[in-house]
Short mmCIF file of C-alpha atoms in Angstrom, two decimals:
data_model
loop_
_atom_site.label_atom_id
_atom_site.label_comp_id
_atom_site.label_asym_id
_atom_site.label_seq_id
_atom_site.Cartn_x
_atom_site.Cartn_y
_atom_site.Cartn_z
CA MET A 1 75.78 88.20 120.25
CA SER A 2 79.28 89.35 121.15
CA LYS A 3 81.61 91.12 118.74
CA PHE A 4 83.82 88.02 118.71
CA GLU A 5 80.90 85.94 117.43
CA MET A 6 80.32 88.47 114.65
CA ILE A 7 83.89 88.09 113.35
CA ILE A 8 84.25 85.42 110.68
CA GLY A 9 87.39 83.29 110.80
CA TYR A 10 90.49 83.90 112.92
CA SER A 11 89.38 81.21 115.39
CA ALA A 12 92.83 80.75 117.01
CA VAL A 13 93.33 84.50 117.45
CA LYS A 14 89.80 84.97 118.80
CA LYS A 15 90.37 82.18 121.31
CA GLU A 16 93.55 83.84 122.56
CA LEU A 17 91.94 87.29 122.73
CA ARG A 18 88.92 85.91 124.60
CA GLN A 19 91.29 84.44 127.19
CA ILE A 20 93.02 87.79 127.62
CA ALA A 21 89.66 89.56 127.94
CA ASP A 22 88.56 86.98 130.51
CA THR A 23 91.67 87.60 132.63
CA LEU A 24 90.90 91.33 132.50
CA LYS A 25 87.26 90.86 133.42
CA ASN A 26 87.85 88.34 136.20
CA ARG A 27 91.17 89.64 137.47
CA ASP A 28 90.70 88.64 141.12
CA ALA A 29 89.75 85.05 140.32
CA PHE A 30 92.73 84.65 137.98
CA ASN A 31 95.12 86.30 140.46
CA LYS A 32 94.10 83.70 143.08
CA LEU A 33 95.14 81.05 140.56
CA GLY A 34 98.45 82.80 139.91
CA VAL A 35 97.45 83.89 136.41
CA SER A 36 97.61 87.49 135.25
CA ALA A 37 96.79 89.27 132.03
CA PRO A 38 99.60 90.69 129.96
CA ARG A 39 100.31 94.36 130.74
CA GLY A 40 99.78 95.33 127.16
CA LEU A 41 98.66 93.88 123.84
CA LEU A 42 99.81 94.98 120.39
CA LEU A 43 97.85 93.83 117.33
CA TYR A 44 99.57 94.48 114.01
CA GLY A 45 99.29 93.50 110.37
CA GLU A 46 98.16 94.66 106.96
CA PRO A 47 95.42 97.30 106.72
CA GLY A 48 91.90 95.91 106.65
CA VAL A 49 92.51 92.56 108.38
CA GLY A 50 90.36 93.39 111.42
CA LYS A 51 92.79 94.62 114.07
CA SER A 52 90.58 97.46 115.32
CA LEU A 53 87.53 95.21 115.20
CA MET A 54 89.33 92.61 117.32
CA ALA A 55 90.48 95.34 119.73
CA THR A 56 86.90 96.51 120.23
CA ALA A 57 85.86 92.89 120.78
CA VAL A 58 88.48 92.58 123.55
CA ILE A 59 87.21 95.80 125.12
CA GLU A 60 83.58 94.63 125.00
CA ALA A 61 84.41 91.19 126.40
CA SER A 62 86.51 92.65 129.22
CA GLY A 63 83.67 94.82 130.47
CA ARG A 64 86.12 97.66 131.07
CA GLN A 65 85.71 101.27 130.08
CA ALA A 66 88.00 102.22 127.19
CA PHE A 67 89.78 105.46 126.44
CA VAL A 68 90.60 105.65 122.74
CA CYS A 69 93.48 107.65 121.32
CA ARG A 70 93.73 108.19 117.54
CA LYS A 71 95.88 110.77 115.80
CA ASP A 72 93.49 113.59 114.94
CA GLN A 73 95.39 116.66 116.14
CA PRO A 74 98.63 118.48 115.34
CA ASN A 75 101.74 117.02 116.98
CA GLY A 76 102.04 119.29 120.05
CA ASP A 77 98.35 119.01 120.89
CA PHE A 78 98.42 115.28 120.23
CA VAL A 79 101.23 114.62 122.71
CA LYS A 80 99.07 116.31 125.36
CA ARG A 81 96.13 114.17 124.24
CA ILE A 82 98.17 110.99 124.76
CA LYS A 83 98.99 112.07 128.33
CA ASP A 84 95.36 113.05 128.98
CA THR A 85 94.15 109.66 127.70
CA PHE A 86 96.38 107.80 130.17
CA ASP A 87 95.34 110.17 132.98
CA GLN A 88 91.65 109.51 132.30
CA ALA A 89 92.24 105.76 132.21
CA VAL A 90 93.92 105.90 135.62
CA LYS A 91 91.07 107.98 137.01
CA TYR A 92 88.44 105.45 135.87
CA ALA A 93 90.42 102.23 136.39
CA PRO A 94 90.01 99.38 135.84
CA SER A 95 90.10 100.52 132.24
CA ILE A 96 91.73 100.13 128.85
CA VAL A 97 93.74 102.59 126.78
CA LEU A 98 93.29 101.84 123.07
CA LEU A 99 96.04 103.35 120.93
CA ASP A 100 94.44 102.84 117.52
CA ASP A 101 96.75 102.99 114.48
CA MET A 102 99.70 103.73 116.74
CA ASP A 103 102.10 103.67 113.78
CA LYS A 104 100.39 106.84 112.50
CA PHE A 105 101.11 108.77 115.71
CA ALA A 106 104.56 109.98 114.59
CA ASN A 107 105.03 109.80 110.87
CA GLU A 108 106.98 112.91 109.91
CA ASP A 109 110.21 110.92 109.60
CA GLU A 110 110.21 107.18 109.07
CA TYR A 111 113.48 106.79 111.00
CA LYS A 112 112.57 109.06 113.91
CA ARG A 113 112.16 106.38 116.55
CA ASP A 114 112.49 108.86 119.41
CA ALA A 115 109.51 110.95 118.33
CA GLU A 116 107.85 112.72 121.23
CA GLU A 117 104.62 110.79 120.61
CA TYR A 118 106.38 107.47 121.23
CA VAL A 119 108.17 108.89 124.26
CA ALA A 120 104.78 110.05 125.62
CA ILE A 121 103.32 106.56 125.07
CA GLN A 122 106.27 104.88 126.82
CA SER A 123 105.92 107.30 129.72
CA GLY A 124 102.17 106.68 129.94
CA ILE A 125 102.64 102.92 129.93
CA ASP A 126 105.32 103.14 132.60
CA GLU A 127 103.10 105.33 134.80
CA VAL A 128 100.21 102.83 134.73
CA LYS A 129 102.36 99.74 135.37
CA GLY A 130 101.12 97.74 138.30
CA GLY A 131 97.74 99.47 138.20
CA GLU A 132 94.51 98.44 136.59
CA VAL A 133 95.01 100.06 133.19
CA PHE A 134 95.47 97.70 130.27
CA VAL A 135 97.14 99.11 127.16
CA LEU A 136 95.89 97.83 123.81
CA ALA A 137 97.34 99.07 120.53
CA THR A 138 96.83 98.45 116.83
CA ALA A 139 99.29 99.16 114.03
CA ASN A 140 99.75 98.30 110.39
CA SER A 141 103.52 98.14 110.77
CA ILE A 142 105.79 97.96 113.78
CA TRP A 143 109.13 98.62 112.08
CA LYS A 144 109.02 102.36 112.92
CA PHE A 145 108.63 101.78 116.66
CA PRO A 146 111.57 102.00 119.00
CA ASP A 147 112.44 98.62 120.48
CA SER A 148 111.98 100.13 123.92
CA LEU A 149 108.31 100.80 123.15
CA ILE A 150 107.31 97.33 121.99
CA ARG A 151 109.39 95.26 124.41
CA PRO A 152 107.89 92.91 126.99
CA GLY A 153 106.93 94.89 130.07
CA ARG A 154 105.16 97.42 127.90
CA PHE A 155 103.51 95.13 125.38
CA ASP A 156 103.81 91.65 126.85
CA LYS A 157 101.80 90.13 124.02
CA THR A 158 102.13 90.89 120.31
CA ILE A 159 99.88 89.28 117.71
CA LYS A 160 100.49 89.57 113.98
CA PHE A 161 97.37 89.47 111.84
CA GLN A 162 97.59 87.77 108.48
CA TYR A 163 95.15 87.94 105.62
CA PRO A 164 92.32 85.43 106.09
CA LYS A 165 92.95 81.89 104.89
CA ILE A 166 91.18 80.77 101.72
CA GLU A 167 88.40 78.99 103.62
CA GLU A 168 87.87 82.07 105.81
CA SER A 169 87.88 84.36 102.75
CA ILE A 170 85.16 82.24 101.17
CA LYS A 171 83.04 82.42 104.35
CA ILE A 172 83.52 86.19 104.58
CA THR A 173 82.54 86.65 100.93
CA GLN A 174 79.52 84.38 101.34
CA HIS A 175 78.44 86.34 104.41
CA TYR A 176 78.52 89.68 102.61
CA LEU A 177 76.85 88.32 99.52
CA SER A 178 74.18 86.31 101.36
CA ASN A 179 71.52 89.00 101.09
CA LYS A 180 72.47 90.14 97.57
CA ARG A 181 71.18 88.85 94.28
#
């Protein structure tokens, strides 16, 4: 059973993400048809709606090796980590760089849109353009990002996650309560 099959609800989003994963997995076949995957994918929305889960489902379905970058170091060390993550992805391409909770990468000043972390990400994305590294990011909010970071050409596809619909919420609740008294 794939990760997509384990996710309850979000059928339209899952369909779109499966298509993207398929273009990553079968790149040559799609290129012959004149179809290419987006260069980057940004998933954003409220905390807890399944963005990271969907990102891991895309990674699994694509069959590519992923290099995950989450903020877990002080700023100077973290900027180096961002660069190292992109370098590793290039070395092992075709691959995916997952920038998980990207809005947490530079949070010392909510209006600091030119934070060195975002500059490092933009640089990394620009360096892998045209190669076989797909950039996938998750964020709770995108309002802190510089427009130059989230524009097409860096993140060609952006998907906003909403809370589940009522029918989906009922199915999710039933699933988690199914083995409880």
